[in-house]
Coordinates of C-alpha atoms in Angstrom, one line a residue:
M941 CA 130.0 105.8 171.4
T942 CA 129.6 108.4 168.7
V943 CA 132.9 110.0 167.7
K944 CA 132.8 113.7 166.9
N945 CA 135.1 115.0 164.1
I946 CA 137.1 118.2 164.9
A947 CA 139.2 120.2 162.4
L948 CA 142.1 122.3 163.6
I949 CA 143.0 125.1 161.2
G950 CA 144.9 128.4 161.3
N951 CA 147.7 130.5 159.8
P952 CA 151.2 129.0 159.8
N953 CA 153.3 129.6 162.9
V954 CA 150.5 130.1 165.3
G955 CA 151.2 127.1 167.5
K956 CA 148.5 124.9 165.9
S957 CA 150.6 121.8 166.2
T958 CA 151.3 122.5 169.9
V959 CA 147.5 122.8 170.5
F960 CA 147.0 119.5 168.6
N961 CA 149.7 117.8 170.7
G962 CA 148.2 119.2 173.9
L963 CA 144.7 117.9 173.1
T964 CA 145.7 114.5 171.7
G965 CA 148.8 113.6 173.7
L966 CA 150.4 110.4 172.2
S967 CA 147.2 109.3 170.5
Q968 CA 148.1 110.5 167.0
H969 CA 149.3 109.4 163.6
T970 CA 150.0 110.9 160.2
G971 CA 148.6 110.2 156.7
N972 CA 148.2 111.8 153.3
W973 CA 145.1 113.5 151.9
P974 CA 143.8 111.2 149.0
G975 CA 145.6 112.1 145.8
K976 CA 148.0 114.5 147.5
T977 CA 151.5 114.3 149.1
V978 CA 150.4 116.7 151.8
S979 CA 150.7 115.0 155.2
L980 CA 148.0 115.4 157.8
A981 CA 148.2 114.7 161.5
F982 CA 145.3 112.8 163.1
G983 CA 144.6 112.2 166.8
T984 CA 142.0 111.3 169.3
F985 CA 141.0 112.3 172.8
V986 CA 138.1 111.7 175.2
H987 CA 136.6 114.4 177.3
R988 CA 133.7 114.0 179.8
G989 CA 132.7 110.7 178.2
Q990 CA 132.7 112.0 174.6
A991 CA 135.2 110.7 172.0
F992 CA 136.7 113.1 169.5
S993 CA 138.7 112.6 166.3
L994 CA 141.0 115.6 165.7
I995 CA 142.8 116.5 162.4
D996 CA 145.5 119.1 162.2
L997 CA 145.0 120.8 158.8
P998 CA 147.9 122.6 156.9
G999 CA 148.4 126.2 157.8
I1000 CA 146.6 128.6 155.4
Y1001 CA 146.1 132.3 155.1
S1002 CA 142.7 132.5 153.5
L1003 CA 140.0 130.3 151.9
M1004 CA 141.3 131.1 148.4
A1005 CA 143.6 128.2 147.7
N1006 CA 147.1 129.3 146.4
S1007 CA 149.0 126.1 147.2
P1008 CA 148.4 122.3 147.6
E1009 CA 148.3 122.7 151.4
E1010 CA 145.6 125.3 151.3
A1011 CA 143.6 123.2 148.7
V1012 CA 143.8 120.2 151.1
A1013 CA 142.5 122.3 154.1
I1014 CA 139.7 123.8 152.1
D1015 CA 138.7 120.5 150.5
Y1016 CA 138.6 118.8 153.9
L1017 CA 136.2 121.4 155.3
R1018 CA 134.0 121.3 152.2
Q1019 CA 133.9 117.5 151.8
K1020 CA 134.1 116.1 155.4
K1021 CA 132.1 118.8 157.1
P1022 CA 133.5 118.3 160.6
D1023 CA 131.3 118.7 163.7
V1024 CA 133.5 121.6 165.0
V1025 CA 136.1 123.8 163.4
V1026 CA 138.7 125.2 165.8
I1027 CA 140.6 128.2 164.4
V1028 CA 143.9 128.7 166.2
A1029 CA 145.2 132.4 166.2
D1030 CA 148.4 133.9 167.5
A1031 CA 147.7 136.5 170.2
T1032 CA 150.8 138.5 169.2
C1033 CA 149.6 139.1 165.6
L1034 CA 145.9 138.8 166.0
E1035 CA 144.8 141.3 163.4
R1036 CA 146.3 139.2 160.5
N1037 CA 144.9 135.9 162.0
L1038 CA 141.4 137.4 162.3
N1039 CA 141.2 137.6 158.5
L1040 CA 141.0 133.8 158.2
A1041 CA 138.8 133.4 161.2
I1042 CA 136.2 135.8 159.8
Q1043 CA 136.2 133.9 156.5
I1044 CA 135.6 130.6 158.2
A1045 CA 133.0 132.0 160.5
Q1046 CA 131.1 133.3 157.5
A1047 CA 131.4 130.0 155.6
Y1048 CA 130.9 127.4 158.3
C1049 CA 128.8 126.7 161.4
N1050 CA 130.1 125.4 164.8
V1051 CA 133.3 127.5 164.8
I1052 CA 135.5 128.2 167.9
L1053 CA 138.4 130.7 167.9
C1054 CA 141.3 129.6 170.0
V1055 CA 143.6 132.5 170.8
N1056 CA 147.0 130.9 171.5
L1057 CA 150.3 132.4 172.9
L1058 CA 148.6 134.7 175.5
D1059 CA 151.8 134.5 177.5
E1060 CA 153.9 136.0 174.7
A1061 CA 151.2 138.7 174.2
K1062 CA 151.4 139.6 177.9
K1063 CA 155.2 140.0 177.7
K1064 CA 154.7 142.3 174.7
G1065 CA 152.1 144.4 176.5
I1066 CA 149.2 143.2 174.3
Q1067 CA 145.9 143.0 176.2
I1068 CA 143.0 141.2 174.4
D1069 CA 139.4 141.5 175.6
L1070 CA 138.3 137.9 174.7
D1071 CA 134.6 138.6 175.6
T1072 CA 134.4 141.6 173.3
L1073 CA 136.2 139.5 170.6
S1074 CA 133.7 136.7 171.0
R1075 CA 130.7 139.2 170.8
L1076 CA 132.0 140.9 167.7
M1077 CA 132.9 137.6 166.0
D1078 CA 129.7 136.0 167.2
I1079 CA 131.5 132.8 167.9
P1080 CA 133.0 131.2 171.1
V1081 CA 136.5 132.4 171.9
V1082 CA 139.0 130.6 174.3
G1083 CA 142.4 131.9 175.2
V1084 CA 145.1 129.3 175.8
V1085 CA 148.8 128.9 176.3
A1086 CA 149.3 125.6 174.5
R1087 CA 153.0 125.2 175.4
S1088 CA 152.2 125.0 179.1
K1089 CA 148.7 123.4 178.4
K1090 CA 147.0 126.3 180.2
N1091 CA 143.2 126.5 179.5
L1092 CA 143.3 123.5 177.2
D1093 CA 140.6 121.8 179.4
R1094 CA 138.5 124.9 178.9
L1095 CA 139.0 124.5 175.2
K1096 CA 137.9 120.9 175.4
D1097 CA 134.8 122.0 177.4
Q1098 CA 133.9 124.5 174.6
I1099 CA 134.5 121.9 171.9
L1100 CA 132.2 119.5 173.8
C1101 CA 129.5 122.2 174.1
T1102 CA 129.8 123.4 170.5
S1103 CA 129.7 119.8 169.1
R1104 CA 126.3 119.3 170.6
N1105 CA 124.9 122.0 168.3
P1106 CA 123.3 120.5 165.2
A1107 CA 125.5 121.0 162.2
D1108 CA 124.0 122.2 159.0
P1109 CA 124.3 119.2 156.6
D1110 CA 123.9 121.6 153.6
S1111 CA 126.6 123.9 154.9
V1112 CA 129.2 124.5 152.2
L1113 CA 132.2 126.9 151.8
A1114 CA 131.3 129.9 149.8
D1115 CA 133.2 130.8 146.7
F1116 CA 135.4 133.6 147.9
T1117 CA 136.2 136.5 145.7
E1118 CA 138.7 139.4 146.0
E1119 CA 135.8 141.6 147.3
I1120 CA 135.0 139.2 150.0
I1121 CA 138.6 138.8 151.0
T1122 CA 139.0 142.7 151.1
D1123 CA 135.9 142.9 153.3
S1124 CA 137.2 140.3 155.7
V1125 CA 140.5 142.3 156.0
N1126 CA 138.7 145.5 156.7
R1127 CA 136.4 143.8 159.3
A1128 CA 139.4 142.2 160.9
S1129 CA 141.1 145.6 161.4
T1130 CA 137.9 147.0 162.9
I1131 CA 137.5 144.1 165.4
Y1132 CA 141.2 144.2 166.3
R1133 CA 141.0 147.9 167.2
A1134 CA 137.9 147.3 169.3
C1135 CA 139.2 144.4 171.4
V1136 CA 143.0 144.8 171.6
R1137 CA 144.9 147.4 173.6
L1138 CA 148.6 148.0 173.3
E1139 CA 150.5 149.1 176.4
R1140 CA 153.3 150.3 174.0
K1141 CA 153.1 150.8 170.3
D1142 CA 156.6 149.5 169.7
Y1143 CA 156.0 146.1 171.4
N1144 CA 157.7 144.3 168.5
A1145 CA 160.7 146.7 168.4
P1146 CA 163.1 144.1 169.9
D1147 CA 162.2 141.6 167.2
R1148 CA 162.6 144.1 164.5
T1149 CA 165.9 145.3 165.9
L1150 CA 167.2 141.8 166.0
D1151 CA 166.0 141.1 162.5
R1152 CA 167.9 144.1 161.2
I1153 CA 171.0 142.4 162.5
V1154 CA 170.5 138.7 161.6
T1155 CA 169.0 139.4 158.2
S1156 CA 171.3 142.3 157.1
K1157 CA 173.4 141.9 154.0
S1158 CA 176.6 142.5 156.0
L1159 CA 176.0 140.4 159.1
G1160 CA 173.4 137.8 158.0
Y1161 CA 175.8 135.3 156.5
P1162 CA 178.5 135.7 159.1
I1163 CA 176.0 135.0 161.9
M1164 CA 174.7 131.9 160.0
L1165 CA 178.2 130.6 159.7
L1166 CA 179.0 131.4 163.3
L1167 CA 176.0 129.6 164.6
L1168 CA 176.6 126.6 162.3
S1169 CA 180.2 126.5 163.5
L1170 CA 179.2 126.7 167.1
I1171 CA 176.7 123.8 166.7
F1172 CA 179.4 121.6 165.0
W1173 CA 182.0 122.5 167.6
I1174 CA 179.6 121.6 170.5
T1175 CA 178.7 118.4 168.6
L1176 CA 182.4 117.5 168.0
Q1177 CA 183.4 118.2 171.6
G1178 CA 180.6 116.2 173.2
A1179 CA 180.4 113.4 170.7
N1180 CA 184.0 112.4 170.9
H1181 CA 183.8 111.6 174.6
I1182 CA 180.4 110.0 174.5
S1183 CA 181.4 107.9 171.5
E1184 CA 184.5 106.6 173.3
Y1185 CA 182.4 105.6 176.3
L1186 CA 179.8 103.9 174.2
H1187 CA 182.5 102.1 172.2
M1188 CA 184.0 100.8 175.4
I1189 CA 180.7 99.5 176.7
L1190 CA 179.5 97.9 173.5
F1191 CA 182.7 96.3 172.6
G1192 CA 183.2 95.2 176.2
L1193 CA 179.9 93.5 176.1
Q1194 CA 181.1 91.5 173.1
D1195 CA 183.3 89.5 175.4
H1196 CA 180.3 88.5 177.6
L1197 CA 178.4 87.6 174.5
F1198 CA 181.2 85.4 173.3
V1199 CA 181.3 83.6 176.7
L1200 CA 177.5 83.2 176.6
L1201 CA 177.5 81.7 173.0
T1202 CA 180.4 79.4 173.8
S1203 CA 178.5 78.1 176.9
W1204 CA 175.6 77.3 174.7
N1205 CA 178.0 75.2 172.5
A1206 CA 177.2 77.4 169.4
P1207 CA 179.2 76.6 166.3
V1208 CA 182.4 78.6 165.9
M1209 CA 181.3 79.9 162.4
L1210 CA 178.0 81.0 163.9
I1211 CA 179.8 82.9 166.7
D1212 CA 182.1 84.6 164.3
M1213 CA 179.2 85.5 162.0
L1214 CA 177.1 87.0 164.8
L1215 CA 179.8 88.7 166.8
F1216 CA 182.4 89.7 164.3
G1217 CA 179.9 90.4 161.5
V1218 CA 176.5 91.5 162.8
Y1219 CA 177.2 92.7 166.3
Q1220 CA 180.4 94.6 165.6
T1221 CA 178.9 96.4 162.7
V1222 CA 175.8 97.4 164.7
A1223 CA 178.0 98.4 167.7
W1224 CA 180.2 100.5 165.5
V1225 CA 177.2 102.3 163.9
V1226 CA 175.6 103.0 167.3
S1227 CA 178.8 104.2 169.0
V1228 CA 179.8 106.4 166.1
M1229 CA 176.4 107.7 165.0
L1230 CA 174.4 108.1 168.2
P1231 CA 176.5 110.7 170.1
P1232 CA 176.6 113.3 167.3
M1233 CA 172.9 112.8 166.6
A1234 CA 171.9 113.1 170.2
I1235 CA 173.8 116.5 170.3
F1236 CA 173.2 117.9 166.9
F1237 CA 169.4 117.3 166.6
P1238 CA 168.5 119.1 169.9
L1239 CA 170.8 122.0 169.0
F1240 CA 169.3 122.3 165.5
T1241 CA 165.8 122.0 166.9
L1242 CA 166.5 124.8 169.4
L1243 CA 167.3 127.1 166.4
E1244 CA 164.1 126.0 164.8
D1245 CA 162.0 126.5 168.0
S1246 CA 163.5 130.0 168.6
G1247 CA 162.3 131.2 165.2
Y1248 CA 165.7 131.7 163.6
L1249 CA 165.4 129.2 160.7
P1250 CA 162.9 131.3 158.7
R1251 CA 165.5 134.1 158.9
V1252 CA 168.0 131.7 157.3
A1253 CA 165.5 131.2 154.4
F1254 CA 165.2 135.0 154.1
N1255 CA 169.0 135.4 153.9
M1256 CA 169.4 132.5 151.4
D1257 CA 166.5 133.6 149.2
R1258 CA 168.8 136.0 147.2
C1259 CA 171.2 133.1 146.4
F1260 CA 168.5 130.7 145.4
R1261 CA 166.6 133.3 143.3
R1262 CA 169.8 133.8 141.3
A1263 CA 169.9 130.1 140.7
C1264 CA 166.2 130.3 139.6
A1265 CA 165.2 128.2 142.7
H1266 CA 162.9 128.9 145.6
G1267 CA 163.9 130.6 148.8
K1268 CA 162.2 128.0 150.9
Q1269 CA 164.8 125.5 149.5
A1270 CA 167.1 126.9 152.2
L1271 CA 164.8 125.4 154.8
T1272 CA 164.6 122.0 153.2
M1273 CA 168.4 122.2 152.8
C1274 CA 168.8 122.8 156.5
M1275 CA 166.5 119.8 157.2
G1276 CA 169.0 117.7 155.2
F1277 CA 171.6 118.1 157.9
G1278 CA 169.5 115.8 160.0
C1279 CA 168.2 113.3 157.4
N1280 CA 167.9 113.7 153.7
A1281 CA 164.8 111.6 153.6
C1282 CA 163.0 113.9 156.1
A1283 CA 164.2 116.9 154.1
I1284 CA 162.7 115.4 150.9
M1285 CA 159.4 115.3 152.7
S1286 CA 159.8 118.9 153.8
C1287 CA 160.0 120.0 150.2
R1288 CA 156.2 119.9 150.3
I1289 CA 156.3 123.5 151.6
I1290 CA 157.4 124.7 148.1
D1291 CA 154.3 125.3 146.1
S1292 CA 155.8 125.3 142.6
Q1293 CA 156.2 121.8 141.3
R1294 CA 159.3 122.8 139.2
E1295 CA 161.0 124.3 142.2
R1296 CA 159.9 121.5 144.5
L1297 CA 161.5 119.0 142.1
M1298 CA 164.7 121.1 142.0
A1299 CA 164.9 121.1 145.8
I1300 CA 164.4 117.3 145.8
L1301 CA 167.0 116.6 143.1
T1302 CA 169.7 118.7 144.9
N1303 CA 169.0 118.0 148.5
N1304 CA 171.6 115.2 148.7
F1305 CA 174.4 117.7 148.4
V1306 CA 173.8 118.6 152.0
P1307 CA 175.5 116.0 154.3
C1308 CA 173.0 114.1 156.5
N1309 CA 173.8 112.9 160.0
G1310 CA 174.8 109.5 158.6
R1311 CA 177.6 111.1 156.6
F1312 CA 178.9 113.4 159.4
P1313 CA 180.9 110.7 161.2
T1314 CA 182.8 109.8 158.0
L1315 CA 183.5 113.5 157.2
I1316 CA 184.6 114.2 160.7
A1317 CA 186.8 111.2 160.9
L1318 CA 188.6 112.0 157.6
I1319 CA 189.0 115.6 158.5
S1320 CA 190.4 114.8 162.0
M1321 CA 192.8 112.1 160.7
F1322 CA 194.2 113.7 157.6
F1323 CA 193.6 117.5 157.6
A1324 CA 193.2 118.8 161.2
G1325 CA 196.5 117.3 162.5
L1326 CA 197.0 114.4 164.9
S1327 CA 197.7 116.4 168.0
A1328 CA 194.9 116.6 170.5
G1329 CA 193.7 119.9 171.9
P1330 CA 191.3 122.8 171.2
L1331 CA 193.2 123.9 168.1
Q1332 CA 192.5 120.6 166.4
D1333 CA 188.8 120.9 167.1
V1334 CA 188.8 124.5 165.8
I1335 CA 190.5 123.5 162.6
A1336 CA 188.2 120.5 162.2
V1337 CA 185.1 122.6 162.6
G1338 CA 186.4 125.2 160.2
L1339 CA 187.1 122.5 157.6
L1340 CA 183.8 120.8 158.1
V1341 CA 182.0 124.2 157.6
A1342 CA 184.1 124.7 154.4
V1343 CA 183.0 121.3 153.2
I1344 CA 179.3 122.1 153.9
L1345 CA 179.7 125.4 152.1
F1346 CA 181.1 123.6 149.1
G1347 CA 178.0 121.4 149.1
V1348 CA 175.8 124.5 149.2
I1349 CA 177.7 126.0 146.2
I1350 CA 177.3 122.8 144.3
T1351 CA 173.6 122.9 145.2
L1352 CA 173.3 126.4 143.7
I1353 CA 175.3 125.5 140.6
V1354 CA 173.3 122.4 139.9
S1355 CA 170.0 124.2 140.5
K1356 CA 171.0 126.8 137.9
I1357 CA 171.9 124.1 135.4
L1358 CA 168.6 122.4 136.0
S1359 CA 166.7 125.6 135.6
M1360 CA 168.3 126.0 132.2
T1361 CA 167.7 122.4 131.0
I1362 CA 165.2 119.9 132.3
L1363 CA 163.5 122.3 134.8
K1364 CA 163.3 125.5 132.8
G1365 CA 161.6 128.4 134.4
L1366 CA 161.8 131.5 136.5
P1367 CA 161.8 131.6 140.3
S1368 CA 158.3 132.2 141.8
S1369 CA 157.7 134.8 144.4
F1370 CA 156.5 133.9 147.8
A1371 CA 155.5 135.5 151.1
L1372 CA 157.8 134.5 153.9
E1373 CA 156.4 135.0 157.4
L1374 CA 159.0 135.7 160.0
P1375 CA 157.5 134.4 163.3
P1376 CA 158.4 136.2 166.5
Y1377 CA 161.5 135.1 168.4
R1378 CA 160.6 132.8 171.3
R1379 CA 162.4 131.3 174.2
P1380 CA 162.9 127.7 173.2
Q1381 CA 161.3 125.0 175.3
F1382 CA 164.5 123.2 176.2
V1383 CA 163.1 120.1 177.9
K1384 CA 160.4 119.5 175.2
V1385 CA 162.9 120.2 172.4
I1386 CA 165.3 117.7 173.8
I1387 CA 162.7 115.0 174.3
R1388 CA 161.1 115.7 170.9
S1389 CA 164.4 115.7 169.0
L1390 CA 165.6 112.5 170.7
L1391 CA 162.4 110.6 170.2
D1392 CA 161.2 111.9 166.8
R1393 CA 164.6 112.3 165.1
T1394 CA 167.5 110.6 166.9
I1395 CA 165.8 107.3 167.8
F1396 CA 164.0 107.2 164.4
V1397 CA 167.2 107.7 162.3
L1398 CA 169.3 105.4 164.6
G1399 CA 166.7 102.7 164.4
R1400 CA 166.7 102.8 160.7
A1401 CA 170.5 102.6 160.6
V1402 CA 170.5 99.6 163.0
V1403 CA 167.9 97.8 160.9
V1404 CA 170.1 98.3 157.8
A1405 CA 173.4 97.6 159.5
T1406 CA 172.3 94.2 160.8
P1407 CA 171.9 92.4 157.5
A1408 CA 174.7 94.5 155.9
G1409 CA 177.2 93.3 158.6
L1410 CA 176.1 89.7 157.9
I1411 CA 176.6 90.1 154.1
I1412 CA 179.9 91.8 154.5
W1413 CA 181.2 89.1 156.8
V1414 CA 180.1 86.3 154.4
L1415 CA 181.8 88.0 151.5
A1416 CA 185.0 88.7 153.5
N1417 CA 185.2 85.1 154.7
T1418 CA 184.1 83.2 151.6
Y1419 CA 187.2 82.3 149.6
T1420 CA 187.9 81.3 146.0
G1421 CA 191.3 79.8 146.2
E1422 CA 193.2 82.2 148.5
T1423 CA 191.2 85.3 147.7
S1424 CA 187.9 86.2 149.4
L1425 CA 184.9 87.2 147.3
L1426 CA 185.0 90.7 148.8
N1427 CA 188.6 91.1 147.6
I1428 CA 187.7 89.8 144.1
F1429 CA 185.0 92.5 143.9
T1430 CA 187.2 95.3 145.2
N1431 CA 190.1 94.3 142.9
A1432 CA 187.7 94.5 139.9
L1433 CA 186.7 98.1 140.9
D1434 CA 190.3 99.2 141.5
P1435 CA 191.1 100.6 138.0
F1436 CA 188.0 102.8 137.8
A1437 CA 188.3 103.9 141.4
G1438 CA 191.9 104.9 140.8
L1439 CA 190.8 107.5 138.2
I1440 CA 188.7 109.3 140.9
G1441 CA 191.3 109.1 143.6
L1442 CA 189.8 106.2 145.5
D1443 CA 190.5 102.4 145.5
G1444 CA 188.3 99.4 145.0
V1445 CA 187.6 98.9 148.7
I1446 CA 186.4 102.5 149.2
L1447 CA 184.1 102.4 146.1
M1448 CA 182.8 99.0 147.2
A1449 CA 182.0 100.4 150.6
F1450 CA 179.9 103.2 149.1
I1451 CA 178.1 100.7 146.9
L1452 CA 177.4 98.3 149.8
G1453 CA 176.6 101.3 152.0
F1454 CA 173.6 102.3 149.7
P1455 CA 171.1 101.2 152.4
A1456 CA 172.6 103.5 155.0
N1457 CA 175.6 106.0 154.8
E1458 CA 176.5 105.1 158.4
I1459 CA 178.1 101.8 157.5
V1460 CA 180.6 103.0 154.9
I1461 CA 183.5 103.4 157.3
P1462 CA 182.8 100.0 159.0
I1463 CA 182.8 98.3 155.6
I1464 CA 186.1 99.9 154.7
I1465 CA 187.7 98.7 158.0
M1466 CA 186.3 95.2 157.8
T1467 CA 187.6 94.8 154.2
Y1468 CA 191.1 96.1 155.2
M1469 CA 191.3 93.8 158.2
A1470 CA 192.6 90.4 157.3
T1471 CA 190.0 88.7 159.5
G1472 CA 187.1 90.5 157.9
S1473 CA 185.9 91.9 161.3
I1474 CA 186.0 95.2 163.1
T1475 CA 188.4 95.7 166.0
E1476 CA 188.7 98.5 168.5
L1477 CA 190.5 101.3 166.7
D1478 CA 191.1 104.8 167.9
T1479 CA 191.8 107.7 165.5
L1480 CA 195.5 107.2 165.4
Q1481 CA 195.2 103.4 164.8
L1482 CA 192.6 103.9 162.2
R1483 CA 194.7 106.4 160.3
T1484 CA 197.6 103.9 160.4
L1485 CA 195.4 101.1 159.1
L1486 CA 194.3 103.3 156.2
V1487 CA 197.8 104.6 155.4
E1488 CA 199.1 101.0 155.4
N1489 CA 196.5 100.2 152.8
G1490 CA 197.6 102.9 150.4
W1491 CA 195.7 105.9 151.6
T1492 CA 197.3 109.3 150.8
T1493 CA 196.0 112.9 151.3
T1494 CA 194.6 112.7 147.8
T1495 CA 192.7 109.5 148.8
A1496 CA 191.3 111.1 151.9
L1497 CA 190.2 114.3 150.1
C1498 CA 188.5 112.4 147.2
T1499 CA 186.8 110.1 149.7
L1500 CA 185.6 113.1 151.6
L1501 CA 184.3 114.8 148.5
F1502 CA 182.6 111.6 147.2
C1503 CA 181.0 111.1 150.6
L1504 CA 179.6 114.7 150.3
L1505 CA 178.4 114.4 146.7
H1506 CA 177.5 110.7 146.1
F1507 CA 174.1 109.1 145.5
P1508 CA 171.4 109.3 148.2
C1509 CA 170.8 106.3 150.5
G1510 CA 168.1 103.8 149.9
T1511 CA 165.6 105.3 152.3
T1512 CA 166.0 108.7 150.6
C1513 CA 165.5 107.1 147.2
L1514 CA 162.3 105.5 148.4
T1515 CA 161.1 108.8 149.9
I1516 CA 161.8 110.5 146.6
R1517 CA 159.8 107.9 144.7
K1518 CA 156.9 108.4 147.1
E1519 CA 157.0 112.2 146.9
T1520 CA 157.4 112.5 143.2
A1521 CA 155.4 109.3 142.2
S1522 CA 157.9 108.9 139.5
W1523 CA 160.8 106.4 139.0
K1524 CA 162.2 108.9 136.4
W1525 CA 162.7 111.6 138.9
T1526 CA 164.0 109.1 141.4
A1527 CA 166.6 107.9 138.9
A1528 CA 167.5 111.5 138.2
A1529 CA 168.0 112.2 142.0
F1530 CA 170.3 109.2 142.1
I1531 CA 172.3 110.0 138.9
I1532 CA 172.8 113.7 139.3
P1533 CA 174.8 113.7 142.6
T1534 CA 176.7 110.6 141.5
V1535 CA 177.8 112.2 138.3
C1536 CA 178.7 115.4 140.2
G1537 CA 180.8 113.3 142.7
L1538 CA 182.6 111.4 140.0
I1539 CA 183.4 114.6 138.0
V1540 CA 184.6 116.5 141.1
C1541 CA 186.7 113.6 142.3
F1542 CA 188.2 113.0 138.9
I1543 CA 189.2 116.6 138.5
V1544 CA 190.7 116.8 142.0
A1545 CA 192.5 113.5 141.8
Q1546 CA 194.0 114.1 138.3
T1547 CA 195.0 117.7 139.2
L1548 CA 196.8 116.5 142.4
Y1549 CA 198.5 113.7 140.5
L1550 CA 199.8 116.1 137.9
L1551 CA 201.1 118.4 140.7
G1552 CA 202.8 115.4 142.3
V1553 CA 200.8 115.4 145.5

């Protein structure tokens, strides 16, 4: 069976990925364009006996390349010459989208215009005459609602029909000049007026009114902090109960596993190693990490799906420009709340190599989901009070937001320093498109965030925690004389750790936790416990264990700060190496936050010691 190649292209934020997902379903994968770090999505589907290979090209505004993403899209059309090019346009802002469609229709044969978001256009009173649009563009036009998969079969029919037309093997993309671009803009305006009728001229007034509120200088930042606090509050409230329930189930299952292994006459050492080393470490990571991820990721994705996150970038652009960084760094910073490795990959949206490197080198100052459990536990035990109730949660959320704001401030300071030293330069200007506000697709958002983010990050943590638990158990239960190897190592680190307000156990936990931040607290607990294994500890018991091992308020504060500022995890380092193709920048991304963490902790610890705290 001959496979037809289909290219999907369009402006950013037109629902192109939704069309791609609707056409291909689960038959998709990602890869990089040769020689570039720009990721592309590939998929397949079969319609009426014909197989199609579909590629989702990066969003572009014109055929004059101004970024690596636009260059990749144009190079693909020029070199691969797909059988059909499907241009996806947003029905709510069709005039701007027609500019690109006209350019591609002039430069390439076998083109289809897919007008998406017809439901949103109807709500705004925008009526589009698709037949007139097709006649004036002289290409097939199909209107769809990709989110509900409406008319996607009709789009497949049109793709099948168009793919049967012979493609011109000598067809190449023209060299577009400013005059040609201006002509396409003028023609787009003419076509738009001929085929679009507005029931009301102020159809976008609600969006603009809302934008004047959420992007204003006086209310923009408070609204951001309020939404961030609300997300953390919901996460804390829900995660605590779910975590306790998971903890009870997983550690209750341990007894059954013990009986099972004993019935198999397994050696005592093997049982201890598997249960008290590997299993308890994994159980702790799952019970502590899964609940906040399962709540935080969907909530954060809802903000993303509603169109609010680009407004965050707009608000933060002023701050980043003063630091000689790029406004889009605010978006990559937000991605870091979920996973720093994913955030590093998202830095591709920044066109300037200097500013992209700056975003990569400073992204780790935003705590990822693997560090949230540690931050939350320390805040709850030592700073928010021990009494339960709503007040404790409010204080904990407020302190957590304060810690995150401190990380943002450090990000801006380090960005400014980098712009004056190894990454000298001025901030580049950029056009930020504010997509229309949309009602989030709650069911799809939850499913996508759970499958694409929660399960992915949790799976990575479990893979890392399994051998880590084994290594820690071996170190904790291998003795030289009367001292375990783990205690020997931690005692050697004690003098240096004391200078920065920590102890050898804590510093050792961060070092051994390099593969995954989620296992830092389990390592600390395992080292403090005489048996070298994790037991069931609630917040009060855990605080007692820490205090009995010399923890003070200074220790907790410095541990919290070092958790926020220390080196990126192993997965993030590997991602940085892949994105920068340089061990030099990978080393810089490791050293910079580590040095910042050491300096901040040293200043805080020594100041508090001098004050007698």
